PDB file of C-alpha atoms in Angstrom:
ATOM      1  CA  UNK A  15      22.530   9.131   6.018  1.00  0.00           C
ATOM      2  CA  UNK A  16      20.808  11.839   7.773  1.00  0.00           C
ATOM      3  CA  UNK A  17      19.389  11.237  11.729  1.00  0.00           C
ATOM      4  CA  UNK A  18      15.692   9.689  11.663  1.00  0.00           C
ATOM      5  CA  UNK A  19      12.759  11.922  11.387  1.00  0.00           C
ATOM      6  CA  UNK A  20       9.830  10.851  13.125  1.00  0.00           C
ATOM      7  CA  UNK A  21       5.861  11.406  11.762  1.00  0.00           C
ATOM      8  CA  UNK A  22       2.977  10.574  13.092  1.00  0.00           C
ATOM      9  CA  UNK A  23       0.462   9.114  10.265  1.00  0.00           C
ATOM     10  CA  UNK A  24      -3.526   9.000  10.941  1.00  0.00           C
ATOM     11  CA  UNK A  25      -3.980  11.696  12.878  1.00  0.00           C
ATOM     12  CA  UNK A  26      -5.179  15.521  12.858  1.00  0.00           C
ATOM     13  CA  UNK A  27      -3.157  16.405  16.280  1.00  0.00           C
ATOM     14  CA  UNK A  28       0.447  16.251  17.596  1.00  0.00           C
ATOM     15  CA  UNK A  29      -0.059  13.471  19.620  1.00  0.00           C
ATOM     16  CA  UNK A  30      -1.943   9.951  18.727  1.00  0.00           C
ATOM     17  CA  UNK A  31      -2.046   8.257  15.420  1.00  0.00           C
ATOM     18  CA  UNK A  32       0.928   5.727  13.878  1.00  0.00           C
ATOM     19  CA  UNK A  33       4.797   6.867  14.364  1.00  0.00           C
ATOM     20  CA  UNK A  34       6.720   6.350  11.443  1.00  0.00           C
ATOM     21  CA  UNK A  35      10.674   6.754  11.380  1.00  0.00           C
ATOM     22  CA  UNK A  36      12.326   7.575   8.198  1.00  0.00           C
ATOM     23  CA  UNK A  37      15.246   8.154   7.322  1.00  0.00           C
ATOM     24  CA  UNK A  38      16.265  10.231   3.937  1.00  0.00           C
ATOM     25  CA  UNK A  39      19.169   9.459   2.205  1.00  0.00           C
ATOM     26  CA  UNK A  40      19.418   5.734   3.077  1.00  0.00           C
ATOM     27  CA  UNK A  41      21.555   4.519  -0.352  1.00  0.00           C
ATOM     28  CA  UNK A  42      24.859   3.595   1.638  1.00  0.00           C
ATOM     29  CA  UNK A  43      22.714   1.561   4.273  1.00  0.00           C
ATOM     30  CA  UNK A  44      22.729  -2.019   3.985  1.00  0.00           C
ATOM     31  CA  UNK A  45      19.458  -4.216   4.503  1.00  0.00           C
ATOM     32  CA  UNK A  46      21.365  -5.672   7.422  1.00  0.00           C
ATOM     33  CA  UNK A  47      21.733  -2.353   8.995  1.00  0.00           C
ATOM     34  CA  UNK A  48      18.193  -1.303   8.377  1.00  0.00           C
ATOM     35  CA  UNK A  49      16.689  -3.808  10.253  1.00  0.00           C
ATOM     36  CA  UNK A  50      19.423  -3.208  12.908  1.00  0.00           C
ATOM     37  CA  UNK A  51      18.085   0.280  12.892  1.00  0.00           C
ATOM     38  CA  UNK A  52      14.905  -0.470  12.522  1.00  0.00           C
ATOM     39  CA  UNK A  53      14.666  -2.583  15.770  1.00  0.00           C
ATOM     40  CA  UNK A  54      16.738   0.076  17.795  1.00  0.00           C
ATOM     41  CA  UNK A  55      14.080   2.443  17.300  1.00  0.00           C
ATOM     42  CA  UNK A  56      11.328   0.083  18.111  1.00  0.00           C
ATOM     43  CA  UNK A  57       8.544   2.208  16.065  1.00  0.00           C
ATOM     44  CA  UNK A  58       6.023   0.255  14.113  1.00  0.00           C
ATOM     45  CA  UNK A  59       7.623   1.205  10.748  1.00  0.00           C
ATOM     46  CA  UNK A  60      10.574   2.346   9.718  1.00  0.00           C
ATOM     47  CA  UNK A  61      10.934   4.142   6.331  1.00  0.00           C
ATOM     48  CA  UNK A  62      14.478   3.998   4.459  1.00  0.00           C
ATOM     49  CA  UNK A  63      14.470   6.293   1.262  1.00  0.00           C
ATOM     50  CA  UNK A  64      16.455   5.629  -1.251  1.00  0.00           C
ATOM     51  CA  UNK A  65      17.144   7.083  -4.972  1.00  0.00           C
ATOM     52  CA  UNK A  66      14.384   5.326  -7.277  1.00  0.00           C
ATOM     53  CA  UNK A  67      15.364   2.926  -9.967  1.00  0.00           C
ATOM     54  CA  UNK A  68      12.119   3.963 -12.321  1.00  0.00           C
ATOM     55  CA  UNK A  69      11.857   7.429 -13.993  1.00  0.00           C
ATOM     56  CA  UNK A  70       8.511   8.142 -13.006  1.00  0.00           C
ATOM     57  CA  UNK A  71       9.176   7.548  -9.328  1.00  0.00           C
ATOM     58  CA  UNK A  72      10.508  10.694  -6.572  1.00  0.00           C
ATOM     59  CA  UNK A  73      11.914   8.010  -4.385  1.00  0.00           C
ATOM     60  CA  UNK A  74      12.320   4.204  -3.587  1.00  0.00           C
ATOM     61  CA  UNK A  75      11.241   2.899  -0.156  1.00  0.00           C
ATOM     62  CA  UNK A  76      12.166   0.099   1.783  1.00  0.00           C
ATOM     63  CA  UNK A  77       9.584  -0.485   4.997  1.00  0.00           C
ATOM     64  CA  UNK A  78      11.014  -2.768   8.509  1.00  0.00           C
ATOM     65  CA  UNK A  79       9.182  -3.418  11.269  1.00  0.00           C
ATOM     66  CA  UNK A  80      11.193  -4.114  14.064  1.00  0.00           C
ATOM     67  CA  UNK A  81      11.294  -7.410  13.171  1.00  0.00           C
ATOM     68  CA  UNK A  82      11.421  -7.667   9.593  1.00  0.00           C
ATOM     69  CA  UNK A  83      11.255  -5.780   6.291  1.00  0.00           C
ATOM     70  CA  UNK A  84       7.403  -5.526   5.192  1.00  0.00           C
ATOM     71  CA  UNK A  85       6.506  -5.565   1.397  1.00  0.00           C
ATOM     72  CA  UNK A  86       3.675  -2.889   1.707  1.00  0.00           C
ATOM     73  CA  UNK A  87       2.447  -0.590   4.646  1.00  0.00           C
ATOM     74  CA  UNK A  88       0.391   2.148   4.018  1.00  0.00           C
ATOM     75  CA  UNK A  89       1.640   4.401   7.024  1.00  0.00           C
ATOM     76  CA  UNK A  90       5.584   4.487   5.936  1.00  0.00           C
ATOM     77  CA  UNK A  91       4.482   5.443   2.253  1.00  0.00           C
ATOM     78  CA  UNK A  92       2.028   8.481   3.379  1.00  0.00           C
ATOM     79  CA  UNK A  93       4.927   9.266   6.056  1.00  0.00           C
ATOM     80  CA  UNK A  94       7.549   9.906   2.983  1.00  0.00           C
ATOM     81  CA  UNK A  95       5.433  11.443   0.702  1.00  0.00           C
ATOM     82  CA  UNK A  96       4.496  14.208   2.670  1.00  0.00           C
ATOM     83  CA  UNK A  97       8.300  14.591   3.591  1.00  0.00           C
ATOM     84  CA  UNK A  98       8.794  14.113  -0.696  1.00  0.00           C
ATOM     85  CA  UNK A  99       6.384  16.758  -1.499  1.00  0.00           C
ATOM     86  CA  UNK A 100       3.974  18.363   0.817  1.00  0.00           C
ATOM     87  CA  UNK A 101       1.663  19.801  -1.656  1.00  0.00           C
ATOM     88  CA  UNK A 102       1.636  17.623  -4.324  1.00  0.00           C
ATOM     89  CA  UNK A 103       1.183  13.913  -5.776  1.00  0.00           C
ATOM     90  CA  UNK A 104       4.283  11.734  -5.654  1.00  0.00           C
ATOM     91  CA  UNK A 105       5.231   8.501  -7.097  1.00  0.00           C
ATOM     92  CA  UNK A 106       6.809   6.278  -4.714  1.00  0.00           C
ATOM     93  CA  UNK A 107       8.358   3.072  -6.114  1.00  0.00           C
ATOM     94  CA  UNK A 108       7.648  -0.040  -3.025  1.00  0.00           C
ATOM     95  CA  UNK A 109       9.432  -3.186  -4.662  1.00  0.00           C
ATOM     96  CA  UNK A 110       8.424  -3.367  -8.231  1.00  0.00           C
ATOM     97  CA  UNK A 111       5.684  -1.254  -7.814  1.00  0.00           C
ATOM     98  CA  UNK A 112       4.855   2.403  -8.346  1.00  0.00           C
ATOM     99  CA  UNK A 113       2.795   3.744  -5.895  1.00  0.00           C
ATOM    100  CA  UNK A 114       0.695   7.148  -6.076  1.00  0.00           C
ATOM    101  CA  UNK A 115       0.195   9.364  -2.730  1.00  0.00           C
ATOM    102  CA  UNK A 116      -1.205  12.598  -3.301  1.00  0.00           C
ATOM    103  CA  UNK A 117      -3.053  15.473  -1.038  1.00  0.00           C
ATOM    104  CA  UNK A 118      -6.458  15.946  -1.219  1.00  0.00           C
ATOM    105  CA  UNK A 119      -7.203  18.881   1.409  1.00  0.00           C
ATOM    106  CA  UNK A 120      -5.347  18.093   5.213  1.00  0.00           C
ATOM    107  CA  UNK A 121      -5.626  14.217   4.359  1.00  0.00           C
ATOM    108  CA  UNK A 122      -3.068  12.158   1.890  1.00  0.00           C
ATOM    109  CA  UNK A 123      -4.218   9.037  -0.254  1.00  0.00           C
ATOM    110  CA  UNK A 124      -2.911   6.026  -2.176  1.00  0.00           C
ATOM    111  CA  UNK A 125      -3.893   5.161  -5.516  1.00  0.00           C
ATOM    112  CA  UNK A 126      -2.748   1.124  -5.747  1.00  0.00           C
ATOM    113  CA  UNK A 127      -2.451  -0.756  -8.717  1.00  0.00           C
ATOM    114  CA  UNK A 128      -5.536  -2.780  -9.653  1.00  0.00           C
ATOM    115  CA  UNK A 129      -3.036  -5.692  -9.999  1.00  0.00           C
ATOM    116  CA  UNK A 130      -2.260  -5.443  -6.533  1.00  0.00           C
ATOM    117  CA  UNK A 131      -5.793  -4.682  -4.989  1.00  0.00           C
ATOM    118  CA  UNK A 132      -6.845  -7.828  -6.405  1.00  0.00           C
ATOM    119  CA  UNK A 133      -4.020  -9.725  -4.394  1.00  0.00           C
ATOM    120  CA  UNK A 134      -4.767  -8.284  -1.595  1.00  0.00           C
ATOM    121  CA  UNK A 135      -8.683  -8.993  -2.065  1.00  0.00           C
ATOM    122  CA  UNK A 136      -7.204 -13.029  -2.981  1.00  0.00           C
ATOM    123  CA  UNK A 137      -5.140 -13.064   0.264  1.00  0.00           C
ATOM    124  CA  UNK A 138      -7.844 -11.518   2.699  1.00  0.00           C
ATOM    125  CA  UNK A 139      -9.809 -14.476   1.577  1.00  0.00           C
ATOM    126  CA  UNK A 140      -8.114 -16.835   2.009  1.00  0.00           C
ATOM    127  CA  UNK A 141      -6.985 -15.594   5.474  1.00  0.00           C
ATOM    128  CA  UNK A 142     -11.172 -15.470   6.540  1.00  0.00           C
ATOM    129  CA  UNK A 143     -11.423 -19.147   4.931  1.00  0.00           C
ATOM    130  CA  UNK A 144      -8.740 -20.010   7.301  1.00  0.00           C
ATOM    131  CA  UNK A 145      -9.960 -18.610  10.431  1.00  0.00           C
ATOM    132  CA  UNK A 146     -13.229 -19.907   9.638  1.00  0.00           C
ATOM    133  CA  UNK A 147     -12.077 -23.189   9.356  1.00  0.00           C
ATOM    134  CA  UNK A 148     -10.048 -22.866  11.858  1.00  0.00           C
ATOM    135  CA  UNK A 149     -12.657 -21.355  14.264  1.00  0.00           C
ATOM    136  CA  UNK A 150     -15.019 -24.518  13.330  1.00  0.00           C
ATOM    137  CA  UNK A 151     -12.927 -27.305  14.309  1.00  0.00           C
ATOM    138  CA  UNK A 152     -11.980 -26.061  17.582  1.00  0.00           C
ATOM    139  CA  UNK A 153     -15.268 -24.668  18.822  1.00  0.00           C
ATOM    140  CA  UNK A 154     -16.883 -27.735  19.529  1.00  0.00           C
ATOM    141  CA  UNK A 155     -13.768 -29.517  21.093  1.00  0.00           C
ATOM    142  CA  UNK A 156     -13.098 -26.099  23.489  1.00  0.00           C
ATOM    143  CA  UNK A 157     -14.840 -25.328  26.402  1.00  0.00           C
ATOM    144  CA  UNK A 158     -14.081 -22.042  28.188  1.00  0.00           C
ATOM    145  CA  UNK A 159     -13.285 -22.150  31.825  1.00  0.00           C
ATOM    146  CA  UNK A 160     -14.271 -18.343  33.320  1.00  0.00           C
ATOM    147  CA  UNK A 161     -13.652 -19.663  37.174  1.00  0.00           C
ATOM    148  CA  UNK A 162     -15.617 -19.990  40.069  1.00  0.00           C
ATOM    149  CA  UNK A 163     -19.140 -18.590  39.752  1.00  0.00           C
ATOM    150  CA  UNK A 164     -20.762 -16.279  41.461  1.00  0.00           C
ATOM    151  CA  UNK A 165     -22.709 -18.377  43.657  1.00  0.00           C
ATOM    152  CA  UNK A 166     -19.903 -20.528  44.890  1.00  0.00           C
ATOM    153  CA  UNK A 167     -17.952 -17.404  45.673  1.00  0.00           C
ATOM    154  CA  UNK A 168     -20.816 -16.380  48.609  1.00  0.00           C
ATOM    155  CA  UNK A 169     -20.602 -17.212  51.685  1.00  0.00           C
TER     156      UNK A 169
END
């Protein structure tokens, strides 16, 4: 497996945006040692490519955080696509997906499966319901203490 590579993802300058580790070449690397890696580094993301298991795909990716592997992140896919092929579109296969990245002037792009937009449409939902619920039951049990006021704090 070759060293790490390091990009940095949402950003027009050398310094700022997302870092994103990846490392090329990651078929003899067990999951185990991934997130091992993946933790040592202590980026955001860590990309592992891999040789693809579908035809129409340059590369498989596997995505840890340094906590656990992630089943889609946008930053890690972008990151190894522009390492895949700088210039042109790429199919990158995430799970059982096939994902498209491709250039469109100095920015890159996804194109997601409409199966998989809609999930993640279903699950932001239900995440708002959740805090809204949540938000409702405690707001008229909580009562925020900001300290001593002003006026007490005169002498």
């Amino acid at each position: 497996m070759t060293p790490a590579r390091t990009l940095r993802v949402f950003t027009r300058g050398a310094l700022g945006g997302t870092p994103v580790a990846v490392f090329d070449d990651a078929d003899a690397c067990a999951p185990a040692e991934m997130q091992s890696l993946a933790a040592e580094l202590g980026a955001p993301t860590t990309a592992f490519v891999l040789r693809p298991r579908r035809e129409d795909c340059a590369a498989r990716v596997r995505v840890f955080s340094p906590t656990r592997e992630l089943p889609m992140e946008v930053a890690p896919m972008l990151a190894v696509a522009s390492l895949k092929s700088p210039s042109h579109a790429v199919n990158l296969e995430l799970g059982v997906l096939s994902v498209s990245v491709a250039p469109k002037g100095d920015r890159w792009g996804m194109l997601l499966p409409r199966t998989l937009l809609g999930g993640l449409r279903s699950a932001w939902r239900i995440e708002t319901a959740r805090a809204r619920r949540a938000a409702t039951r405690t707001s008229h049990r909580s009562r925020i203490d900001t300290g001593p006021s002003a006026s007490t704090q005169r002498r």
